[in-house]
């Protein structure tokens, strides 16, 4: 083997590891849910063909549609990465929604009140969002992180605390001057994440999200920190025996995961609304769990799964206008995807008659 | 009718493995028949087929000369086959009687379990076969040896004529093993037929009337113990000549490497598992810790490795106190740890071989260059270790879970024996590992000793302890109850001390 060849092999190694996983079953899950979705559409007396056509047009039919798909995907990439990274480290961070909300709020405040030269206003606002998200994940982690099973409960309970706290602060301390709706004053123009065009909600946030994918991949698969994080995630006991400090690791994992969720909020606030709007998130934090699950926690696959979810959200509006089918059909489709991902045996049963033969031999 | 159970050309294929390749097997009535083979030889598969847990792809099974199809364990039981699994399948919270009758409860007025009748029947059965046990005690209060007796009773209660025991001695003390063998002989004497799976050669000679050897899914041959000796059987098992005895020169003990003073540690459930233990291990010697499992060995190892908080006591490594040091710092001072459970504590099974080999040093140069892992260096280092320690793996990128137990263990040994080692804590270093790997691992431990390393060896395998140790300490209920030199240690003496009995003659 020549030197360059082996170098290539080693370079591709992290990549292969990142992509490793059950790609086929995720694709099957999507196909299966669309098939079952078609049956449901039929049951309601509509043509599945028309429905999916409308959905597709709404998601990709024009530049505007495609940009809306990407705009919807942007926060989902961040929240998906947040969940995937935590999962790799063995913790189930379902506090994404709260972390995103406080992240968005902190980013807005920084954008309104911090006036820094040039691009630093924007950077400071983004950093504020990430920090707030990190803090919101760190609090439950330091209180209960020694027992990741409890961490699931505490992160979820931090969600209403975060959203209600931000709403309270908004209502009694930070309402915009003369605001008739539930929102702050606009952020300083220097802190706005620019959009690609005035019509679309797509901002430069999508580029940050893509950079985020690269960063998370690098962290997980090319640093000692990521090596340790994944080892603790797979087998905390063996990690401990090898000398790793799993609690410290869990704290760091949660902080980075929370920062990613916080960035999701910051990117929507600074790019789309350019001020803090109460209730701005339609559940990006929650959808991030599904995005990560479908992507099998692979950073690169998240761009596809977040894209799929973004497309369904964007296309759903057109589906409703074109066919009278309720937008909720989208939720049904997403729910089906999750069912099929979470219960792969159903798929195996549906797609392969002889699945019983694939069982592994017993240990001798 | 010559044979009570017969398999003709039994073949079972799993994806990628031919687990049983046209195996012929005959069991005579009233014999104890040992099935001998390494891990992966196909012993368990064959037994699972006889017990109806798996269906053969081809071949015939005859019971009392009639061909049968054992499609389910219930069918096998109906044909008089009983199986005692390696992991006993008893419900701890129920009594002996309740466990025995489970699924076959004697019923009173068609709705109520007739416990009295059950207890009486079981007491009678136990008496008949000399299986001493009180039917009304709860399983959780019984030692493993007695629990195993209950399993045998369970099979007899279901009127088994053929008993299959899967590695029954792996959890027993020498005394319990002896009792089990006596039971098996008694059962055979009363006309029952016993199949006894093992990979321990000594046992075969103690109890078996006939021996069948399997290797790699193939039948290698059958013999009586009179026709063979240990080394020829070992050769049949492994396929090449094997060194059964550990070759080593007398120890050259040097300075004291590990000193433990008045160490007390609690178990997970909060009781005092290690109770005032004091130890010293010198460089160039192997100190063996003997004991029935669950007498504080695991907690002792974890405490020494910095993995478990101490109740009291102090620990020194080469004169420097390490009582409060965390695991990583202890490791960096030259301590290697071979954990007792390689899959749960020793390896990240999902990680490939090379990642597992750097699990203790990945954060150091040259593997970690600060912001980036140098995977090329990791691979090179792993390749070197895999070669040096003869780890059989398809590639460095194969997940550790895909390797055999012996090769997994060799990986851990390779990893832990590196880098200026002063002390090696080896817990059950050869558990569940095939003979060839045992031989290799033993040689590595002795080589480490000879190069000046101090070794603390914890093992449930008395043969291993006696073969490797230069000194032996016996632990019972968290206390050291005996200290012997290798020359003084006999199986009998160790066995008595392990059971908490007086070590002097009766």
PDB file of N, CA, C and O in Angstrom, chain B residues 342-387:
ATOM      1  N   UNK B 342     -15.251  -8.476  30.341  1.00  0.00           N
ATOM      2  CA  UNK B 342     -14.601  -7.778  29.225  1.00  0.00           C
ATOM      3  C   UNK B 342     -15.588  -7.006  28.378  1.00  0.00           C
ATOM      4  O   UNK B 342     -15.267  -5.969  27.825  1.00  0.00           O
ATOM      5  N   UNK B 343     -16.828  -7.527  28.244  1.00  0.00           N
ATOM      6  CA  UNK B 343     -17.760  -6.843  27.355  1.00  0.00           C
ATOM      7  C   UNK B 343     -18.382  -5.615  28.002  1.00  0.00           C
ATOM      8  O   UNK B 343     -18.640  -4.626  27.332  1.00  0.00           O
ATOM      9  N   UNK B 344     -18.629  -5.687  29.301  1.00  0.00           N
ATOM     10  CA  UNK B 344     -19.280  -4.552  29.950  1.00  0.00           C
ATOM     11  C   UNK B 344     -18.264  -3.521  30.421  1.00  0.00           C
ATOM     12  O   UNK B 344     -18.537  -2.327  30.431  1.00  0.00           O
ATOM     13  N   UNK B 345     -17.086  -3.979  30.869  1.00  0.00           N
ATOM     14  CA  UNK B 345     -16.143  -3.058  31.494  1.00  0.00           C
ATOM     15  C   UNK B 345     -14.877  -2.851  30.687  1.00  0.00           C
ATOM     16  O   UNK B 345     -14.182  -1.858  30.869  1.00  0.00           O
ATOM     17  N   UNK B 346     -14.574  -3.799  29.816  1.00  0.00           N
ATOM     18  CA  UNK B 346     -13.275  -3.744  29.154  1.00  0.00           C
ATOM     19  C   UNK B 346     -13.286  -3.141  27.773  1.00  0.00           C
ATOM     20  O   UNK B 346     -12.280  -2.594  27.331  1.00  0.00           O
ATOM     21  N   UNK B 347     -14.409  -3.238  27.081  1.00  0.00           N
ATOM     22  CA  UNK B 347     -14.418  -2.836  25.683  1.00  0.00           C
ATOM     23  C   UNK B 347     -15.630  -1.965  25.381  1.00  0.00           C
ATOM     24  O   UNK B 347     -16.659  -2.069  26.022  1.00  0.00           O
ATOM     25  N   UNK B 348     -15.459  -1.106  24.375  1.00  0.00           N
ATOM     26  CA  UNK B 348     -16.615  -0.461  23.773  1.00  0.00           C
ATOM     27  C   UNK B 348     -16.929  -1.316  22.554  1.00  0.00           C
ATOM     28  O   UNK B 348     -16.251  -1.230  21.534  1.00  0.00           O
ATOM     29  N   UNK B 349     -17.912  -2.190  22.690  1.00  0.00           N
ATOM     30  CA  UNK B 349     -18.119  -3.223  21.665  1.00  0.00           C
ATOM     31  C   UNK B 349     -18.422  -2.639  20.293  1.00  0.00           C
ATOM     32  O   UNK B 349     -18.088  -3.222  19.279  1.00  0.00           O
ATOM     33  N   UNK B 350     -19.065  -1.465  20.274  1.00  0.00           N
ATOM     34  CA  UNK B 350     -19.410  -0.851  18.998  1.00  0.00           C
ATOM     35  C   UNK B 350     -18.182  -0.234  18.332  1.00  0.00           C
ATOM     36  O   UNK B 350     -18.189   0.008  17.136  1.00  0.00           O
ATOM     37  N   UNK B 351     -17.155   0.042  19.114  1.00  0.00           N
ATOM     38  CA  UNK B 351     -15.946   0.633  18.558  1.00  0.00           C
ATOM     39  C   UNK B 351     -15.139  -0.426  17.824  1.00  0.00           C
ATOM     40  O   UNK B 351     -15.112  -1.584  18.237  1.00  0.00           O
ATOM     41  N   UNK B 352     -14.438  -0.009  16.769  1.00  0.00           N
ATOM     42  CA  UNK B 352     -13.580  -0.955  16.071  1.00  0.00           C
ATOM     43  C   UNK B 352     -12.378  -1.353  16.927  1.00  0.00           C
ATOM     44  O   UNK B 352     -12.098  -0.744  17.951  1.00  0.00           O
ATOM     45  N   UNK B 353     -11.677  -2.364  16.461  1.00  0.00           N
ATOM     46  CA  UNK B 353     -10.536  -2.896  17.185  1.00  0.00           C
ATOM     47  C   UNK B 353      -9.515  -1.809  17.506  1.00  0.00           C
ATOM     48  O   UNK B 353      -9.064  -1.683  18.654  1.00  0.00           O
ATOM     49  N   UNK B 354      -9.173  -0.985  16.532  1.00  0.00           N
ATOM     50  CA  UNK B 354      -8.098  -0.013  16.783  1.00  0.00           C
ATOM     51  C   UNK B 354      -8.497   1.015  17.834  1.00  0.00           C
ATOM     52  O   UNK B 354      -7.698   1.376  18.693  1.00  0.00           O
ATOM     53  N   UNK B 355      -9.750   1.464  17.804  1.00  0.00           N
ATOM     54  CA  UNK B 355     -10.187   2.426  18.816  1.00  0.00           C
ATOM     55  C   UNK B 355     -10.133   1.803  20.209  1.00  0.00           C
ATOM     56  O   UNK B 355      -9.782   2.459  21.184  1.00  0.00           O
ATOM     57  N   UNK B 356     -10.504   0.534  20.297  1.00  0.00           N
ATOM     58  CA  UNK B 356     -10.468  -0.125  21.598  1.00  0.00           C
ATOM     59  C   UNK B 356      -9.047  -0.266  22.126  1.00  0.00           C
ATOM     60  O   UNK B 356      -8.825  -0.263  23.334  1.00  0.00           O
ATOM     61  N   UNK B 357      -8.103  -0.396  21.213  1.00  0.00           N
ATOM     62  CA  UNK B 357      -6.722  -0.583  21.652  1.00  0.00           C
ATOM     63  C   UNK B 357      -6.098   0.714  22.171  1.00  0.00           C
ATOM     64  O   UNK B 357      -5.061   0.682  22.836  1.00  0.00           O
ATOM     65  N   UNK B 358      -6.724   1.854  21.883  1.00  0.00           N
ATOM     66  CA  UNK B 358      -6.182   3.117  22.414  1.00  0.00           C
ATOM     67  C   UNK B 358      -7.101   3.724  23.469  1.00  0.00           C
ATOM     68  O   UNK B 358      -6.941   4.875  23.847  1.00  0.00           O
ATOM     69  N   UNK B 359      -8.027   2.932  23.950  1.00  0.00           N
ATOM     70  CA  UNK B 359      -9.013   3.442  24.907  1.00  0.00           C
ATOM     71  C   UNK B 359      -8.368   4.047  26.153  1.00  0.00           C
ATOM     72  O   UNK B 359      -8.942   4.900  26.805  1.00  0.00           O
ATOM     73  N   UNK B 360      -7.164   3.603  26.480  1.00  0.00           N
ATOM     74  CA  UNK B 360      -6.506   4.131  27.681  1.00  0.00           C
ATOM     75  C   UNK B 360      -5.450   5.191  27.368  1.00  0.00           C
ATOM     76  O   UNK B 360      -4.856   5.744  28.268  1.00  0.00           O
ATOM     77  N   UNK B 361      -5.178   5.445  26.084  1.00  0.00           N
ATOM     78  CA  UNK B 361      -4.097   6.391  25.772  1.00  0.00           C
ATOM     79  C   UNK B 361      -4.432   7.322  24.614  1.00  0.00           C
ATOM     80  O   UNK B 361      -3.578   8.056  24.148  1.00  0.00           O
ATOM     81  N   UNK B 362      -5.678   7.309  24.140  1.00  0.00           N
ATOM     82  CA  UNK B 362      -6.078   8.099  22.972  1.00  0.00           C
ATOM     83  C   UNK B 362      -5.818   9.593  23.156  1.00  0.00           C
ATOM     84  O   UNK B 362      -5.640  10.335  22.213  1.00  0.00           O
ATOM     85  N   UNK B 363      -5.820  10.045  24.409  1.00  0.00           N
ATOM     86  CA  UNK B 363      -5.751  11.490  24.676  1.00  0.00           C
ATOM     87  C   UNK B 363      -4.317  11.984  24.711  1.00  0.00           C
ATOM     88  O   UNK B 363      -4.065  13.169  24.897  1.00  0.00           O
ATOM     89  N   UNK B 364      -3.370  11.043  24.595  1.00  0.00           N
ATOM     90  CA  UNK B 364      -1.968  11.431  24.697  1.00  0.00           C
ATOM     91  C   UNK B 364      -1.352  11.576  23.321  1.00  0.00           C
ATOM     92  O   UNK B 364      -1.867  11.068  22.330  1.00  0.00           O
ATOM     93  N   UNK B 365      -0.207  12.256  23.259  1.00  0.00           N
ATOM     94  CA  UNK B 365       0.561  12.251  22.036  1.00  0.00           C
ATOM     95  C   UNK B 365       1.110  10.860  21.820  1.00  0.00           C
ATOM     96  O   UNK B 365       1.347  10.153  22.798  1.00  0.00           O
ATOM     97  N   UNK B 366       1.299  10.398  20.615  1.00  0.00           N
ATOM     98  CA  UNK B 366       1.072  11.106  19.354  1.00  0.00           C
ATOM     99  C   UNK B 366      -0.335  10.944  18.796  1.00  0.00           C
ATOM    100  O   UNK B 366      -0.608  11.434  17.703  1.00  0.00           O
ATOM    101  N   UNK B 367      -1.243  10.273  19.528  1.00  0.00           N
ATOM    102  CA  UNK B 367      -2.562   9.991  18.950  1.00  0.00           C
ATOM    103  C   UNK B 367      -3.433  11.235  18.934  1.00  0.00           C
ATOM    104  O   UNK B 367      -4.190  11.468  18.017  1.00  0.00           O
ATOM    105  N   UNK B 368      -3.324  12.023  19.983  1.00  0.00           N
ATOM    106  CA  UNK B 368      -4.088  13.258  20.038  1.00  0.00           C
ATOM    107  C   UNK B 368      -3.116  14.414  19.865  1.00  0.00           C
ATOM    108  O   UNK B 368      -2.201  14.586  20.657  1.00  0.00           O
ATOM    109  N   UNK B 369      -3.317  15.196  18.814  1.00  0.00           N
ATOM    110  CA  UNK B 369      -2.389  16.302  18.569  1.00  0.00           C
ATOM    111  C   UNK B 369      -3.019  17.613  18.981  1.00  0.00           C
ATOM    112  O   UNK B 369      -2.719  18.663  18.420  1.00  0.00           O
ATOM    113  N   UNK B 370      -3.907  17.562  19.936  1.00  0.00           N
ATOM    114  CA  UNK B 370      -4.526  18.796  20.398  1.00  0.00           C
ATOM    115  C   UNK B 370      -5.899  18.951  19.804  1.00  0.00           C
ATOM    116  O   UNK B 370      -6.889  18.567  20.403  1.00  0.00           O
ATOM    117  N   UNK B 371      -5.967  19.478  18.573  1.00  0.00           N
ATOM    118  CA  UNK B 371      -7.268  19.711  17.970  1.00  0.00           C
ATOM    119  C   UNK B 371      -7.720  18.550  17.097  1.00  0.00           C
ATOM    120  O   UNK B 371      -8.824  18.540  16.597  1.00  0.00           O
ATOM    121  N   UNK B 372      -6.830  17.595  16.911  1.00  0.00           N
ATOM    122  CA  UNK B 372      -7.154  16.571  15.938  1.00  0.00           C
ATOM    123  C   UNK B 372      -6.575  15.235  16.375  1.00  0.00           C
ATOM    124  O   UNK B 372      -5.480  15.168  16.912  1.00  0.00           O
ATOM    125  N   UNK B 373      -7.329  14.174  16.140  1.00  0.00           N
ATOM    126  CA  UNK B 373      -6.799  12.833  16.367  1.00  0.00           C
ATOM    127  C   UNK B 373      -5.968  12.428  15.160  1.00  0.00           C
ATOM    128  O   UNK B 373      -6.369  12.646  14.021  1.00  0.00           O
ATOM    129  N   UNK B 374      -4.827  11.828  15.423  1.00  0.00           N
ATOM    130  CA  UNK B 374      -4.031  11.313  14.313  1.00  0.00           C
ATOM    131  C   UNK B 374      -4.381   9.833  14.122  1.00  0.00           C
ATOM    132  O   UNK B 374      -3.769   8.946  14.722  1.00  0.00           O
ATOM    133  N   UNK B 375      -5.379   9.603  13.297  1.00  0.00           N
ATOM    134  CA  UNK B 375      -5.882   8.221  13.121  1.00  0.00           C
ATOM    135  C   UNK B 375      -4.823   7.312  12.517  1.00  0.00           C
ATOM    136  O   UNK B 375      -4.854   6.109  12.710  1.00  0.00           O
ATOM    137  N   UNK B 376      -3.904   7.928  11.747  1.00  0.00           N
ATOM    138  CA  UNK B 376      -2.859   7.113  11.122  1.00  0.00           C
ATOM    139  C   UNK B 376      -1.970   6.494  12.207  1.00  0.00           C
ATOM    140  O   UNK B 376      -1.622   5.321  12.155  1.00  0.00           O
ATOM    141  N   UNK B 377      -1.652   7.311  13.220  1.00  0.00           N
ATOM    142  CA  UNK B 377      -0.818   6.814  14.320  1.00  0.00           C
ATOM    143  C   UNK B 377      -1.578   5.761  15.126  1.00  0.00           C
ATOM    144  O   UNK B 377      -1.011   4.765  15.560  1.00  0.00           O
ATOM    145  N   UNK B 378      -2.880   6.000  15.302  1.00  0.00           N
ATOM    146  CA  UNK B 378      -3.705   5.040  16.037  1.00  0.00           C
ATOM    147  C   UNK B 378      -3.686   3.690  15.322  1.00  0.00           C
ATOM    148  O   UNK B 378      -3.451   2.643  15.927  1.00  0.00           O
ATOM    149  N   UNK B 379      -3.870   3.745  13.998  1.00  0.00           N
ATOM    150  CA  UNK B 379      -3.898   2.494  13.229  1.00  0.00           C
ATOM    151  C   UNK B 379      -2.563   1.771  13.304  1.00  0.00           C
ATOM    152  O   UNK B 379      -2.518   0.547  13.455  1.00  0.00           O
ATOM    153  N   UNK B 380      -1.490   2.531  13.182  1.00  0.00           N
ATOM    154  CA  UNK B 380      -0.160   1.912  13.195  1.00  0.00           C
ATOM    155  C   UNK B 380       0.090   1.212  14.532  1.00  0.00           C
ATOM    156  O   UNK B 380       0.558   0.076  14.579  1.00  0.00           O
ATOM    157  N   UNK B 381      -0.267   1.903  15.607  1.00  0.00           N
ATOM    158  CA  UNK B 381      -0.080   1.349  16.945  1.00  0.00           C
ATOM    159  C   UNK B 381      -0.947   0.094  17.113  1.00  0.00           C
ATOM    160  O   UNK B 381      -0.488  -0.942  17.608  1.00  0.00           O
ATOM    161  N   UNK B 382      -2.193   0.200  16.661  1.00  0.00           N
ATOM    162  CA  UNK B 382      -3.110  -0.941  16.797  1.00  0.00           C
ATOM    163  C   UNK B 382      -2.604  -2.130  15.989  1.00  0.00           C
ATOM    164  O   UNK B 382      -2.657  -3.274  16.450  1.00  0.00           O
ATOM    165  N   UNK B 383      -2.098  -1.846  14.794  1.00  0.00           N
ATOM    166  CA  UNK B 383      -1.609  -2.940  13.948  1.00  0.00           C
ATOM    167  C   UNK B 383      -0.474  -3.664  14.656  1.00  0.00           C
ATOM    168  O   UNK B 383      -0.382  -4.897  14.640  1.00  0.00           O
ATOM    169  N   UNK B 384       0.390  -2.891  15.294  1.00  0.00           N
ATOM    170  CA  UNK B 384       1.517  -3.480  16.000  1.00  0.00           C
ATOM    171  C   UNK B 384       1.024  -4.407  17.132  1.00  0.00           C
ATOM    172  O   UNK B 384       1.474  -5.542  17.266  1.00  0.00           O
ATOM    173  N   UNK B 385       0.061  -3.905  17.917  1.00  0.00           N
ATOM    174  CA  UNK B 385      -0.447  -4.711  19.041  1.00  0.00           C
ATOM    175  C   UNK B 385      -1.162  -5.965  18.559  1.00  0.00           C
ATOM    176  O   UNK B 385      -1.007  -7.049  19.124  1.00  0.00           O
ATOM    177  N   UNK B 386      -1.967  -5.809  17.502  1.00  0.00           N
ATOM    178  CA  UNK B 386      -2.706  -6.949  16.971  1.00  0.00           C
ATOM    179  C   UNK B 386      -1.741  -8.041  16.536  1.00  0.00           C
ATOM    180  O   UNK B 386      -1.956  -9.226  16.770  1.00  0.00           O
ATOM    181  N   UNK B 387      -0.625  -7.623  15.935  1.00  0.00           N
ATOM    182  CA  UNK B 387       0.373  -8.598  15.515  1.00  0.00           C
ATOM    183  C   UNK B 387       1.060  -9.249  16.706  1.00  0.00           C
ATOM    184  O   UNK B 387       1.195 -10.458  16.785  1.00  0.00           O
TER     185      UNK B 387
END
